[in-house]
PDB file of C-alpha atoms and ligand atoms in Angstrom:
ATOM      1  CA  MET I   1      16.495  47.060   0.557  1.00 56.00           C
ATOM      2  CA  THR I   2      17.638  47.850  -3.080  1.00 53.00           C
ATOM      3  CA  PHE I   3      19.494  45.253  -5.600  1.00 53.00           C
ATOM      4  CA  THR I   4      22.029  46.929  -6.804  1.00 47.00           C
ATOM      5  CA  ASN I   5      23.027  45.204 -10.471  1.00 50.00           C
ATOM      6  CA  ARG I   6      19.945  44.445 -12.424  1.00 60.00           C
ATOM      7  CA  GLU I   7      17.079  43.355  -9.918  1.00 75.00           C
ATOM      8  CA  PRO I   8      16.292  39.881  -9.859  1.00 86.00           C
ATOM      9  CA  LEU I   9      13.103  38.417 -11.171  1.00 94.00           C
ATOM     10  CA  LEU I  10      10.826  38.101  -8.072  1.00 96.00           C
ATOM     11  CA  VAL I  11       8.204  35.389  -8.650  1.00 98.00           C
ATOM     12  CA  VAL I  12       5.293  35.400  -6.061  1.00 98.00           C
ATOM     13  CA  LEU I  13       3.037  32.130  -5.585  1.00 98.00           C
ATOM     14  CA  SER I  14       0.129  32.277  -3.742  1.00 97.00           C
ATOM     15  CA  GLY I  15      -2.959  31.049  -2.616  1.00 96.00           C
ATOM     16  CA  PRO I  16      -5.356  29.511  -0.443  1.00 92.00           C
ATOM     17  CA  GLY I  17      -4.255  26.351   2.119  1.00 86.00           C
ATOM     18  CA  GLY I  18      -4.642  22.957   0.709  1.00 85.00           C
ATOM     19  CA  VAL I  19      -4.113  24.124  -2.992  1.00 91.00           C
ATOM     20  CA  GLY I  20      -0.287  22.068  -3.743  1.00 91.00           C
ATOM     21  CA  LYS I  21       1.346  25.781  -4.265  1.00 93.00           C
ATOM     22  CA  GLY I  22       4.717  23.452  -1.750  1.00 91.00           C
ATOM     23  CA  VAL I  23       4.848  20.897  -4.374  1.00 94.00           C
ATOM     24  CA  LEU I  24       4.872  23.464  -7.001  1.00 97.00           C
ATOM     25  CA  ALA I  25       7.069  25.446  -6.204  1.00 96.00           C
ATOM     26  CA  GLU I  26       9.365  22.698  -5.094  1.00 95.00           C
ATOM     27  CA  LYS I  27       8.523  21.482  -8.869  1.00 97.00           C
ATOM     28  CA  LEU I  28       9.216  24.415 -10.116  1.00 98.00           C
ATOM     29  CA  VAL I  29      12.462  25.129  -8.748  1.00 97.00           C
ATOM     30  CA  THR I  30      13.850  21.941  -9.721  1.00 97.00           C
ATOM     31  CA  GLN I  31      13.027  21.716 -13.059  1.00 97.00           C
ATOM     32  CA  ASP I  32      14.246  25.723 -13.515  1.00 97.00           C
ATOM     33  CA  LYS I  33      17.669  26.756 -12.861  1.00 95.00           C
ATOM     34  CA  ASP I  34      17.586  30.162 -12.924  1.00 95.00           C
ATOM     35  CA  LEU I  35      14.507  29.906  -9.717  1.00 97.00           C
ATOM     36  CA  GLU I  36      15.659  29.644  -5.855  1.00 96.00           C
ATOM     37  CA  LEU I  37      13.199  29.093  -3.203  1.00 96.00           C
ATOM     38  CA  SER I  38      12.688  31.107  -0.632  1.00 96.00           C
ATOM     39  CA  ARG I  39      12.723  30.022   2.555  1.00 96.00           C
ATOM     40  CA  SER I  40      10.711  31.922   4.906  1.00 97.00           C
ATOM     41  CA  TRP I  41      10.500  32.320   8.454  1.00 98.00           C
ATOM     42  CA  THR I  42       7.452  31.270  10.581  1.00 98.00           C
ATOM     43  CA  THR I  43       6.565  31.601  14.464  1.00 98.00           C
ATOM     44  CA  ARG I  44       4.200  28.967  13.910  1.00 96.00           C
ATOM     45  CA  LEU I  45       4.777  25.329  14.929  1.00 95.00           C
ATOM     46  CA  ARG I  46       6.165  22.599  12.740  1.00 94.00           C
ATOM     47  CA  ARG I  47       3.551  19.926  11.657  1.00 86.00           C
ATOM     48  CA  SER I  48       4.583  16.142  12.596  1.00 84.00           C
ATOM     49  CA  ASP I  49       5.488  15.179   8.957  1.00 82.00           C
ATOM     50  CA  GLU I  50       6.671  18.349   8.170  1.00 87.00           C
ATOM     51  CA  ASP I  51       9.823  18.505   6.397  1.00 90.00           C
ATOM     52  CA  PRO I  52      11.534  20.608   9.035  1.00 94.00           C
ATOM     53  CA  GLN I  53      13.181  23.049   6.071  1.00 92.00           C
ATOM     54  CA  ALA I  54       9.848  23.792   5.001  1.00 91.00           C
ATOM     55  CA  TYR I  55      10.642  26.886   7.470  1.00 96.00           C
ATOM     56  CA  LYS I  56      12.920  28.757   9.048  1.00 98.00           C
ATOM     57  CA  PHE I  57      11.147  27.932  12.515  1.00 98.00           C
ATOM     58  CA  VAL I  58      11.769  30.050  15.426  1.00 98.00           C
ATOM     59  CA  SER I  59       9.885  31.602  18.378  1.00 98.00           C
ATOM     60  CA  ARG I  60       8.118  35.464  18.592  1.00 98.00           C
ATOM     61  CA  ASP I  61      11.174  36.839  20.411  1.00 98.00           C
ATOM     62  CA  ASP I  62      13.624  35.874  17.472  1.00 98.00           C
ATOM     63  CA  PHE I  63      11.230  37.111  14.583  1.00 98.00           C
ATOM     64  CA  LEU I  64      10.859  40.296  15.632  1.00 98.00           C
ATOM     65  CA  HIS I  65      14.605  40.298  17.130  1.00 98.00           C
ATOM     66  CA  HIS I  66      15.667  39.850  13.186  1.00 98.00           C
ATOM     67  CA  GLN I  67      12.008  42.779  12.129  1.00 97.00           C
ATOM     68  CA  ASP I  68      13.484  45.142  14.010  1.00 97.00           C
ATOM     69  CA  LEU I  69      17.048  44.405  12.641  1.00 97.00           C
ATOM     70  CA  GLY I  70      14.844  45.594   8.377  1.00 96.00           C
ATOM     71  CA  GLY I  71      16.263  41.819   7.428  1.00 97.00           C
ATOM     72  CA  PHE I  72      12.628  40.967   5.994  1.00 97.00           C
ATOM     73  CA  ILE I  73      11.952  42.522   2.855  1.00 96.00           C
ATOM     74  CA  GLU I  74       7.577  41.530   3.521  1.00 97.00           C
ATOM     75  CA  TRP I  75       6.068  40.016   6.411  1.00 97.00           C
ATOM     76  CA  ASN I  76       2.537  39.274   7.993  1.00 95.00           C
ATOM     77  CA  GLU I  77       0.653  38.545  10.832  1.00 95.00           C
ATOM     78  CA  PHE I  78      -2.154  34.917   9.482  1.00 88.00           C
ATOM     79  CA  LEU I  79      -4.006  32.851  12.177  1.00 85.00           C
ATOM     80  CA  GLY I  80      -2.031  34.060  14.712  1.00 93.00           C
ATOM     81  CA  GLU I  81       1.379  33.660  13.592  1.00 96.00           C
ATOM     82  CA  LEU I  82       3.609  35.639  12.076  1.00 98.00           C
ATOM     83  CA  TYR I  83       5.847  34.730   8.627  1.00 97.00           C
ATOM     84  CA  GLY I  84       8.217  36.253   6.822  1.00 98.00           C
ATOM     85  CA  THR I  85      10.655  36.415   4.352  1.00 97.00           C
ATOM     86  CA  PRO I  86      14.397  37.761   4.766  1.00 96.00           C
ATOM     87  CA  ALA I  87      16.183  40.288   2.705  1.00 94.00           C
ATOM     88  CA  PRO I  88      17.383  37.929  -0.088  1.00 90.00           C
ATOM     89  CA  ASP I  89      21.278  39.126  -0.931  1.00 87.00           C
ATOM     90  CA  PRO I  90      22.004  41.811  -2.452  1.00 83.00           C
ATOM     91  CA  SER I  91      24.348  40.133  -4.989  1.00 87.00           C
ATOM     92  CA  VAL I  92      22.087  37.010  -6.247  1.00 88.00           C
ATOM     93  CA  SER I  93      21.045  37.257  -9.975  1.00 87.00           C
ATOM     94  CA  HIS I  94      19.099  34.648  -9.651  1.00 93.00           C
ATOM     95  CA  GLY I  95      14.999  34.943 -10.010  1.00 95.00           C
ATOM     96  CA  ILE I  96      13.952  33.796  -6.399  1.00 97.00           C
ATOM     97  CA  LEU I  97      10.625  32.383  -5.969  1.00 98.00           C
ATOM     98  CA  LEU I  98       8.571  32.867  -2.507  1.00 98.00           C
ATOM     99  CA  GLU I  99       5.356  31.359  -1.430  1.00 97.00           C
ATOM    100  CA  ILE I 100       3.719  33.613   0.995  1.00 96.00           C
ATOM    101  CA  ASP I 101       0.160  35.082   1.291  1.00 94.00           C
ATOM    102  CA  VAL I 102      -1.425  37.930  -0.738  1.00 96.00           C
ATOM    103  CA  ALA I 103      -1.106  40.548   2.350  1.00 96.00           C
ATOM    104  CA  GLY I 104       3.072  39.839   1.422  1.00 97.00           C
ATOM    105  CA  GLY I 105       2.372  39.865  -2.428  1.00 97.00           C
ATOM    106  CA  LYS I 106       0.911  43.660  -1.814  1.00 97.00           C
ATOM    107  CA  GLN I 107       3.777  44.625  -0.127  1.00 97.00           C
ATOM    108  CA  ILE I 108       6.760  42.699  -2.431  1.00 97.00           C
ATOM    109  CA  LYS I 109       4.638  44.605  -6.123  1.00 96.00           C
ATOM    110  CA  GLU I 110       4.717  48.008  -4.048  1.00 95.00           C
ATOM    111  CA  ASN I 111       8.466  47.521  -3.131  1.00 93.00           C
ATOM    112  CA  TYR I 112       8.528  45.763  -6.729  1.00 94.00           C
ATOM    113  CA  SER I 113       7.074  46.978  -9.339  1.00 94.00           C
ATOM    114  CA  ASP I 114       8.811  44.122 -11.577  1.00 94.00           C
ATOM    115  CA  ALA I 115       7.856  41.340  -9.199  1.00 96.00           C
ATOM    116  CA  LEU I 116       5.459  38.686 -11.301  1.00 98.00           C
ATOM    117  CA  LEU I 117       2.250  37.856  -9.046  1.00 98.00           C
ATOM    118  CA  ILE I 118       0.697  34.672  -9.597  1.00 98.00           C
ATOM    119  CA  PHE I 119      -2.269  33.141  -7.628  1.00 98.00           C
ATOM    120  CA  VAL I 120      -3.217  29.315  -7.259  1.00 98.00           C
ATOM    121  CA  ASP I 121      -6.930  28.369  -6.937  1.00 96.00           C
ATOM    122  CA  ALA I 122      -8.101  25.002  -6.435  1.00 93.00           C
ATOM    123  CA  PRO I 123     -10.467  23.479  -8.428  1.00 92.00           C
ATOM    124  CA  SER I 124     -13.264  24.020  -5.904  1.00 93.00           C
ATOM    125  CA  VAL I 125     -14.007  24.510  -2.383  1.00 92.00           C
ATOM    126  CA  LYS I 126     -15.285  21.308  -1.056  1.00 93.00           C
ATOM    127  CA  GLU I 127     -11.277  19.512  -3.248  1.00 91.00           C
ATOM    128  CA  GLN I 128      -9.663  22.708  -1.201  1.00 91.00           C
ATOM    129  CA  ARG I 129     -11.765  21.320   2.093  1.00 93.00           C
ATOM    130  CA  ARG I 130     -10.893  17.587   1.364  1.00 93.00           C
ATOM    131  CA  ARG I 131      -6.893  18.046   0.923  1.00 90.00           C
ATOM    132  CA  LEU I 132      -6.610  20.301   4.456  1.00 91.00           C
ATOM    133  CA  ILE I 133      -8.433  17.231   6.118  1.00 92.00           C
ATOM    134  CA  GLU I 134      -6.030  14.710   4.195  1.00 90.00           C
ATOM    135  CA  ARG I 135      -3.036  17.135   5.051  1.00 84.00           C
ATOM    136  CA  GLY I 136      -3.615  16.951   8.861  1.00 85.00           C
ATOM    137  CA  ASP I 137      -6.151  20.107   9.693  1.00 87.00           C
ATOM    138  CA  SER I 138      -8.528  19.598  12.202  1.00 91.00           C
ATOM    139  CA  GLU I 139     -11.787  20.889  11.060  1.00 93.00           C
ATOM    140  CA  GLU I 140     -12.194  23.737  12.614  1.00 94.00           C
ATOM    141  CA  ARG I 141      -8.852  25.189  11.103  1.00 91.00           C
ATOM    142  CA  ALA I 142      -9.615  24.062   7.371  1.00 93.00           C
ATOM    143  CA  GLU I 143     -12.609  26.059   8.011  1.00 94.00           C
ATOM    144  CA  GLU I 144     -11.204  28.871   8.858  1.00 93.00           C
ATOM    145  CA  ARG I 145      -8.243  28.528   5.895  1.00 91.00           C
ATOM    146  CA  ILE I 146     -11.206  27.667   3.627  1.00 94.00           C
ATOM    147  CA  ILE I 147     -12.920  31.791   4.228  1.00 94.00           C
ATOM    148  CA  GLU I 148      -9.435  33.294   4.372  1.00 92.00           C
ATOM    149  CA  GLY I 149      -8.776  31.771   1.032  1.00 92.00           C
ATOM    150  CA  GLU I 150     -12.024  33.752  -0.116  1.00 93.00           C
ATOM    151  CA  ARG I 151     -10.637  37.085   1.326  1.00 94.00           C
ATOM    152  CA  GLU I 152      -7.402  36.418  -0.559  1.00 95.00           C
ATOM    153  CA  ARG I 153      -8.737  35.535  -4.161  1.00 95.00           C
ATOM    154  CA  THR I 154     -11.003  39.184  -4.627  1.00 96.00           C
ATOM    155  CA  GLU I 155      -7.784  40.874  -2.888  1.00 97.00           C
ATOM    156  CA  ALA I 156      -5.058  39.260  -5.196  1.00 97.00           C
ATOM    157  CA  GLU I 157      -7.916  40.041  -8.631  1.00 96.00           C
ATOM    158  CA  VAL I 158      -7.837  43.271  -7.352  1.00 96.00           C
ATOM    159  CA  LEU I 159      -3.318  43.183  -6.877  1.00 96.00           C
ATOM    160  CA  GLY I 160      -3.601  41.531 -11.184  1.00 94.00           C
ATOM    161  CA  TYR I 161      -2.358  38.395  -9.863  1.00 98.00           C
ATOM    162  CA  LEU I 162      -2.353  36.295 -12.627  1.00 98.00           C
ATOM    163  CA  LYS I 163      -4.314  33.052 -12.035  1.00 97.00           C
ATOM    164  CA  VAL I 164      -3.702  29.520 -12.055  1.00 98.00           C
ATOM    165  CA  ILE I 165      -6.738  26.464 -11.472  1.00 97.00           C
ATOM    166  CA  ASN I 166      -4.255  23.995  -9.659  1.00 96.00           C
ATOM    167  CA  ASP I 167      -6.390  21.033 -11.397  1.00 93.00           C
ATOM    168  CA  ASP I 168      -3.390  18.782 -12.827  1.00 95.00           C
ATOM    169  CA  LEU I 169      -0.716  19.195 -11.120  1.00 96.00           C
ATOM    170  CA  ASP I 170       1.784  18.830 -14.595  1.00 97.00           C
ATOM    171  CA  GLU I 171      -0.644  21.842 -16.343  1.00 98.00           C
ATOM    172  CA  THR I 172      -0.845  23.850 -14.242  1.00 98.00           C
ATOM    173  CA  VAL I 173       3.427  23.485 -13.273  1.00 98.00           C
ATOM    174  CA  LYS I 174       3.686  24.268 -16.923  1.00 98.00           C
ATOM    175  CA  ILE I 175       1.638  27.355 -17.296  1.00 98.00           C
ATOM    176  CA  ILE I 176       3.334  29.240 -14.454  1.00 98.00           C
ATOM    177  CA  GLN I 177       6.766  28.177 -16.354  1.00 98.00           C
ATOM    178  CA  GLU I 178       5.475  29.931 -18.583  1.00 98.00           C
ATOM    179  CA  PHE I 179       3.579  32.914 -17.205  1.00 98.00           C
ATOM    180  CA  ILE I 180       7.917  33.396 -16.057  1.00 97.00           C
ATOM    181  CA  ASP I 181       9.314  32.993 -18.844  1.00 96.00           C
ATOM    182  CA  ASP I 182       7.206  35.486 -20.296  1.00 96.00           C
ATOM    183  CA  LYS I 183       8.296  37.502 -17.763  1.00 95.00           C
ATOM    184  CA  ARG I 184      12.025  37.139 -18.400  1.00 92.00           C
ATOM    185  CA  LEU I 185      11.033  38.697 -22.573  1.00 90.00           C
ATOM    186  CA  ILE I 186      10.919  42.159 -20.727  1.00 82.00           C
TER     187      ILE I 186
HETATM  188  P1  5GP X   1       1.043  27.253   6.602  1.00 66.81           P
HETATM  189  O1  5GP X   1       0.653  28.026   7.652  1.00 66.81           O
HETATM  190  O2  5GP X   1      -0.073  27.139   5.538  1.00 66.81           O
HETATM  191  O3  5GP X   1       2.463  26.525   5.766  1.00 66.81           O
HETATM  192  O4  5GP X   1       1.137  29.262   5.568  1.00 66.81           O
HETATM  193  C1  5GP X   1      -0.142  29.860   5.758  1.00 66.81           C
HETATM  194  C2  5GP X   1       0.055  30.988   4.758  1.00 66.81           C
HETATM  195  O5  5GP X   1       1.914  31.716   5.106  1.00 66.81           O
HETATM  196  C3  5GP X   1       0.167  30.362   2.738  1.00 66.81           C
HETATM  197  O6  5GP X   1      -0.668  31.137   2.453  1.00 66.81           O
HETATM  198  C4  5GP X   1       1.374  30.916   2.843  1.00 66.81           C
HETATM  199  O7  5GP X   1       1.826  31.070   1.740  1.00 66.81           O
HETATM  200  C5  5GP X   1       1.386  31.697   3.728  1.00 66.81           C
HETATM  201  N1  5GP X   1       3.594  32.384   3.953  1.00 66.81           N
HETATM  202  C6  5GP X   1       4.147  31.170   4.055  1.00 66.81           C
HETATM  203  N2  5GP X   1       5.729  32.271   4.614  1.00 66.81           N
HETATM  204  C7  5GP X   1       5.373  33.755   4.559  1.00 66.81           C
HETATM  205  C8  5GP X   1       5.820  34.926   4.065  1.00 66.81           C
HETATM  206  O8  5GP X   1       7.577  35.238   4.130  1.00 66.81           O
HETATM  207  N3  5GP X   1       5.107  35.874   4.123  1.00 66.81           N
HETATM  208  C9  5GP X   1       3.942  36.203   3.951  1.00 66.81           C
HETATM  209  N4  5GP X   1       3.350  36.717   3.872  1.00 66.81           N
HETATM  210  N5  5GP X   1       3.667  35.075   4.458  1.00 66.81           N
HETATM  211  C10 5GP X   1       4.063  33.471   3.714  1.00 66.81           C
END
């Protein structure tokens, strides 16, 4: 799809599971009134403690049907589940924040060369594992996410993602906001 007026800024936030992307994204859209969070579709089941609005939770059939209609600007299969970014309204002028994986970021960059790609990493694998288990992932699922995170880290470097380590939440928000403000000046 193409945007009619000046293209809105697309900001892609990627990073391994448990790194705190969700909290960062919430803080960014709260403080930056020119940025709105895109709500992805997923076939994954909702975690018991998860906000029902975190995703549009759909069946595989509904996802594939929407995909056939060209309803996603990118999509990917992650650990057996489908995730996709719905096409934004072409008339929007505010920036859009996408919390998606690196494979999705690659598709966005291919179609929207002006997109800003940011990779948020955990201070260490040990800390990442601790956060994953704390939020309810099984040991096995946590290990899968850690391995996937390793692969994504390498791919993100190749794609030229800007990188930030989420050690201190407020500091990380500040750094990402600076990346966004700098991009808006271009
Ligand atoms: P989770 O199951 O932890 O919510 O998400 C798993 C992975 O899918 C995360 O890396 C998350 O950023 C990514 N993800 C969430 N929504 C989308 C989307 O719409 N598209 C793509 N490509 N990845 C997504």
